[in-house]
Amino acid sequence: MRVTDENFIKHLKKKREEALQYVIDEYMGIVKAIIYNALKSYNDPQIIEECISDTFLGAYENAKQFRGDKEDFRRWICTIAKFKAISQQRRLSKTPYFYELNETGEAAISAEEEYLIKTTTEELLIMMKQLEQLDRDIFTMKYFLNMKNEEIAIHCGLTKAAIDNRLYRGKKRLQQIRLGGSMT
């Protein structure tokens, strides 16, 4: 059955990905505006994109709790976007940024920080081996090459929504791997 303006809420509650795609296409503009306005001071497009992705995924995961019509849905997803942005602001405000400058004036990383970054990266690479090759490529382009989702979509020959979905499912899978202890 085709997802339309009249039935997308019903299909979203049934966890059909076509409905998620419809919601992304329909509400991307308003969600992006809300999150951009809340997080633009951090000047990090990656944080904004992740927050947008988290908003749609939050709507997808909690769709069964939604009650109302299309206009109510618009308010509901805008509220989710607003709270995701606020949550991200709180998280970012608690993250201390301390940089030591070396003799040339460049930010220096301590040995401890360098070790943590290296360890975390190695753990992530090990966990990523359990993903499909395409998902690994997408994660590499997104988080190691800092490419935007649109660029990745063009490179992979997929839609941006497909990239958003794969990033979401991949993050969820990595979280399951990490929590489930299937990583050795």
mmCIF file of C-alpha atoms in Angstrom:
data_model
loop_
_atom_site.group_PDB
_atom_site.id
_atom_site.type_symbol
_atom_site.label_atom_id
_atom_site.label_comp_id
_atom_site.label_asym_id
_atom_site.label_seq_id
_atom_site.Cartn_x
_atom_site.Cartn_y
_atom_site.Cartn_z
ATOM 1 C CA MET A 1 0.000 0.000 0.000
ATOM 2 C CA ARG A 2 1.251 3.431 -0.931
ATOM 3 C CA VAL A 3 1.978 5.867 1.905
ATOM 4 C CA THR A 4 -0.016 9.073 1.467
ATOM 5 C CA ASP A 5 -0.953 12.208 3.325
ATOM 6 C CA GLU A 6 -3.984 10.452 4.789
ATOM 7 C CA ASN A 7 -2.421 7.182 5.928
ATOM 8 C CA PHE A 8 1.208 7.927 6.882
ATOM 9 C CA ILE A 9 0.444 8.059 10.626
ATOM 10 C CA LYS A 10 -1.159 4.622 10.541
ATOM 11 C CA HIS A 11 1.812 3.158 8.636
ATOM 12 C CA LEU A 12 4.306 4.914 10.886
ATOM 13 C CA LYS A 13 2.683 3.291 13.914
ATOM 14 C CA LYS A 14 3.122 -0.065 12.156
ATOM 15 C CA LYS A 15 6.869 0.744 11.821
ATOM 16 C CA ARG A 16 6.857 0.759 8.026
ATOM 17 C CA GLU A 17 9.990 2.392 6.680
ATOM 18 C CA GLU A 18 8.069 3.885 3.751
ATOM 19 C CA ALA A 19 6.132 5.950 6.286
ATOM 20 C CA LEU A 20 9.381 7.128 7.890
ATOM 21 C CA GLN A 21 10.605 8.134 4.448
ATOM 22 C CA TYR A 22 7.377 10.049 3.888
ATOM 23 C CA VAL A 23 7.730 11.840 7.238
ATOM 24 C CA ILE A 24 11.336 12.767 6.465
ATOM 25 C CA ASP A 25 10.381 14.139 3.054
ATOM 26 C CA GLU A 26 7.383 16.008 4.432
ATOM 27 C CA TYR A 27 8.796 17.486 7.648
ATOM 28 C CA MET A 28 12.534 17.848 6.965
ATOM 29 C CA GLY A 29 12.286 21.594 6.418
ATOM 30 C CA ILE A 30 10.554 22.476 9.662
ATOM 31 C CA VAL A 31 12.616 20.033 11.753
ATOM 32 C CA LYS A 32 15.859 21.290 10.251
ATOM 33 C CA ALA A 33 14.869 24.921 10.919
ATOM 34 C CA ILE A 34 14.073 24.225 14.572
ATOM 35 C CA ILE A 35 17.276 22.348 15.225
ATOM 36 C CA TYR A 36 19.454 24.704 13.212
ATOM 37 C CA ASN A 37 18.153 27.713 15.136
ATOM 38 C CA ALA A 38 18.804 25.990 18.455
ATOM 39 C CA LEU A 39 22.282 24.666 17.638
ATOM 40 C CA LYS A 40 23.724 27.142 15.138
ATOM 41 C CA SER A 41 25.894 28.777 17.795
ATOM 42 C CA TYR A 42 27.953 25.572 18.053
ATOM 43 C CA ASN A 43 28.876 25.958 14.385
ATOM 44 C CA ASP A 44 29.015 22.191 13.813
ATOM 45 C CA PRO A 45 26.910 20.895 10.896
ATOM 46 C CA GLN A 46 27.502 17.297 11.974
ATOM 47 C CA ILE A 47 25.848 17.890 15.355
ATOM 48 C CA ILE A 48 22.867 19.462 13.590
ATOM 49 C CA GLU A 49 22.538 16.540 11.166
ATOM 50 C CA GLU A 50 22.758 13.992 13.971
ATOM 51 C CA CYS A 51 20.102 15.838 15.937
ATOM 52 C CA ILE A 52 17.823 15.903 12.872
ATOM 53 C CA SER A 53 18.370 12.186 12.393
ATOM 54 C CA ASP A 54 17.668 11.538 16.089
ATOM 55 C CA THR A 55 14.431 13.518 15.809
ATOM 56 C CA PHE A 56 13.053 11.408 12.983
ATOM 57 C CA LEU A 57 14.183 8.233 14.643
ATOM 58 C CA GLY A 58 12.565 9.308 17.891
ATOM 59 C CA ALA A 59 9.311 9.905 16.042
ATOM 60 C CA TYR A 60 9.628 6.522 14.339
ATOM 61 C CA GLU A 61 10.309 4.653 17.573
ATOM 62 C CA ASN A 62 7.582 6.421 19.553
ATOM 63 C CA ALA A 63 4.923 6.626 16.839
ATOM 64 C CA LYS A 64 2.612 4.280 18.747
ATOM 65 C CA GLN A 65 2.298 6.886 21.488
ATOM 66 C CA PHE A 66 1.073 9.540 19.060
ATOM 67 C CA ARG A 67 -2.636 10.395 19.124
ATOM 68 C CA GLY A 68 -4.170 12.857 16.720
ATOM 69 C CA ASP A 69 -4.352 13.978 13.110
ATOM 70 C CA LYS A 70 -1.867 15.377 10.614
ATOM 71 C CA GLU A 71 -1.811 18.857 12.177
ATOM 72 C CA ASP A 72 -1.216 17.340 15.603
ATOM 73 C CA PHE A 73 1.581 15.264 14.098
ATOM 74 C CA ARG A 74 3.300 18.413 12.838
ATOM 75 C CA ARG A 75 3.211 19.900 16.356
ATOM 76 C CA TRP A 76 4.342 16.586 17.827
ATOM 77 C CA ILE A 77 7.405 16.215 15.597
ATOM 78 C CA CYS A 78 8.292 19.887 16.135
ATOM 79 C CA THR A 79 8.174 19.258 19.888
ATOM 80 C CA ILE A 80 10.433 16.240 19.491
ATOM 81 C CA ALA A 81 12.880 18.357 17.468
ATOM 82 C CA LYS A 82 12.846 21.086 20.087
ATOM 83 C CA PHE A 83 13.526 18.661 22.933
ATOM 84 C CA LYS A 84 16.257 16.842 20.989
ATOM 85 C CA ALA A 85 17.936 20.194 20.352
ATOM 86 C CA ILE A 86 17.668 21.175 24.017
ATOM 87 C CA SER A 87 19.061 17.803 25.040
ATOM 88 C CA GLN A 88 21.964 18.267 22.640
ATOM 89 C CA GLN A 89 22.596 21.771 24.021
ATOM 90 C CA ARG A 90 22.731 20.386 27.565
ATOM 91 C CA ARG A 91 25.109 17.643 26.497
ATOM 92 C CA LEU A 92 27.359 20.090 24.675
ATOM 93 C CA SER A 93 27.380 22.553 27.561
ATOM 94 C CA LYS A 94 28.621 19.825 29.913
ATOM 95 C CA THR A 95 31.446 18.861 27.595
ATOM 96 C CA PRO A 96 34.519 20.766 28.615
ATOM 97 C CA TYR A 97 36.868 21.875 25.920
ATOM 98 C CA PHE A 98 40.387 22.378 27.185
ATOM 99 C CA TYR A 99 43.140 22.913 24.756
ATOM 100 C CA GLU A 100 46.747 23.437 25.501
ATOM 101 C CA LEU A 101 48.640 25.386 22.969
ATOM 102 C CA ASN A 102 52.031 24.200 21.880
ATOM 103 C CA GLU A 103 54.919 26.464 20.879
ATOM 104 C CA THR A 104 53.479 27.127 17.439
ATOM 105 C CA GLY A 105 50.100 28.179 18.880
ATOM 106 C CA GLU A 106 48.294 25.032 17.693
ATOM 107 C CA ALA A 107 46.064 23.082 20.062
ATOM 108 C CA ALA A 108 47.977 20.208 21.636
ATOM 109 C CA ILE A 109 46.385 16.925 22.675
ATOM 110 C CA SER A 110 47.622 15.289 25.837
ATOM 111 C CA ALA A 111 48.887 11.711 25.754
ATOM 112 C CA GLU A 112 45.858 10.594 27.774
ATOM 113 C CA GLU A 113 43.420 12.229 25.338
ATOM 114 C CA GLU A 114 45.270 10.773 22.396
ATOM 115 C CA TYR A 115 45.101 7.295 23.976
ATOM 116 C CA LEU A 116 41.342 7.621 24.608
ATOM 117 C CA ILE A 117 40.687 8.795 21.063
ATOM 118 C CA LYS A 118 42.767 5.953 19.647
ATOM 119 C CA THR A 119 41.120 3.327 21.895
ATOM 120 C CA THR A 120 37.622 4.550 21.127
ATOM 121 C CA THR A 121 38.354 4.618 17.420
ATOM 122 C CA GLU A 122 39.778 1.094 17.487
ATOM 123 C CA GLU A 123 36.734 -0.217 19.400
ATOM 124 C CA LEU A 124 34.428 1.465 16.916
ATOM 125 C CA LEU A 125 36.292 -0.016 13.958
ATOM 126 C CA ILE A 126 36.062 -3.499 15.489
ATOM 127 C CA MET A 127 32.328 -3.110 16.072
ATOM 128 C CA MET A 128 31.831 -1.741 12.553
ATOM 129 C CA LYS A 129 33.170 -5.014 11.122
ATOM 130 C CA GLN A 130 29.844 -6.562 12.134
ATOM 131 C CA LEU A 131 27.894 -4.203 9.872
ATOM 132 C CA GLU A 132 27.176 -4.744 6.183
ATOM 133 C CA GLN A 133 29.851 -3.423 3.822
ATOM 134 C CA LEU A 134 27.612 -0.597 2.563
ATOM 135 C CA ASP A 135 26.855 0.504 6.131
ATOM 136 C CA ARG A 136 30.547 0.407 6.992
ATOM 137 C CA ASP A 137 31.285 2.593 3.985
ATOM 138 C CA ILE A 138 28.564 5.038 4.979
ATOM 139 C CA PHE A 139 29.835 5.213 8.578
ATOM 140 C CA THR A 140 33.387 5.747 7.360
ATOM 141 C CA MET A 141 32.319 8.560 5.062
ATOM 142 C CA LYS A 142 30.168 10.154 7.764
ATOM 143 C CA TYR A 143 32.321 9.878 10.869
ATOM 144 C CA PHE A 144 35.860 9.558 9.608
ATOM 145 C CA LEU A 145 35.754 11.635 6.419
ATOM 146 C CA ASN A 146 33.189 14.126 7.824
ATOM 147 C CA MET A 147 31.080 14.017 4.655
ATOM 148 C CA LYS A 148 27.522 15.344 4.706
ATOM 149 C CA ASN A 149 24.637 12.944 4.245
ATOM 150 C CA GLU A 150 23.822 14.492 0.855
ATOM 151 C CA GLU A 151 27.384 13.863 -0.363
ATOM 152 C CA ILE A 152 27.268 10.283 0.879
ATOM 153 C CA ALA A 153 23.933 9.740 -0.859
ATOM 154 C CA ILE A 154 25.353 10.949 -4.164
ATOM 155 C CA HIS A 155 28.481 8.832 -3.725
ATOM 156 C CA CYS A 156 26.480 5.682 -2.909
ATOM 157 C CA GLY A 157 23.703 6.288 -5.421
ATOM 158 C CA LEU A 158 21.059 6.324 -2.689
ATOM 159 C CA THR A 159 18.627 8.922 -1.401
ATOM 160 C CA LYS A 160 19.516 11.082 1.576
ATOM 161 C CA ALA A 161 16.663 9.475 3.482
ATOM 162 C CA ALA A 162 18.143 6.037 2.799
ATOM 163 C CA ILE A 163 21.465 7.262 4.198
ATOM 164 C CA ASP A 164 19.672 8.676 7.263
ATOM 165 C CA ASN A 165 17.932 5.352 7.777
ATOM 166 C CA ARG A 166 21.132 3.337 7.388
ATOM 167 C CA LEU A 167 22.964 5.618 9.829
ATOM 168 C CA TYR A 168 20.145 5.252 12.323
ATOM 169 C CA ARG A 169 19.946 1.491 12.028
ATOM 170 C CA GLY A 170 23.737 1.241 12.096
ATOM 171 C CA LYS A 171 23.989 3.329 15.271
ATOM 172 C CA LYS A 172 21.293 1.226 16.851
ATOM 173 C CA ARG A 173 23.098 -1.964 15.823
ATOM 174 C CA LEU A 174 26.413 -0.676 17.187
ATOM 175 C CA GLN A 175 24.705 0.234 20.436
ATOM 176 C CA GLN A 176 23.271 -3.291 20.675
ATOM 177 C CA ILE A 177 26.683 -4.775 19.974
ATOM 178 C CA ARG A 178 28.259 -2.590 22.636
ATOM 179 C CA LEU A 179 25.591 -3.262 25.267
ATOM 180 C CA GLY A 180 25.190 -6.904 24.363
ATOM 181 C CA GLY A 181 28.824 -7.608 24.839
ATOM 182 C CA SER A 182 29.108 -9.404 21.512
ATOM 183 C CA MET A 183 32.305 -7.513 20.929
ATOM 184 C CA THR A 184 35.400 -9.390 22.020
#
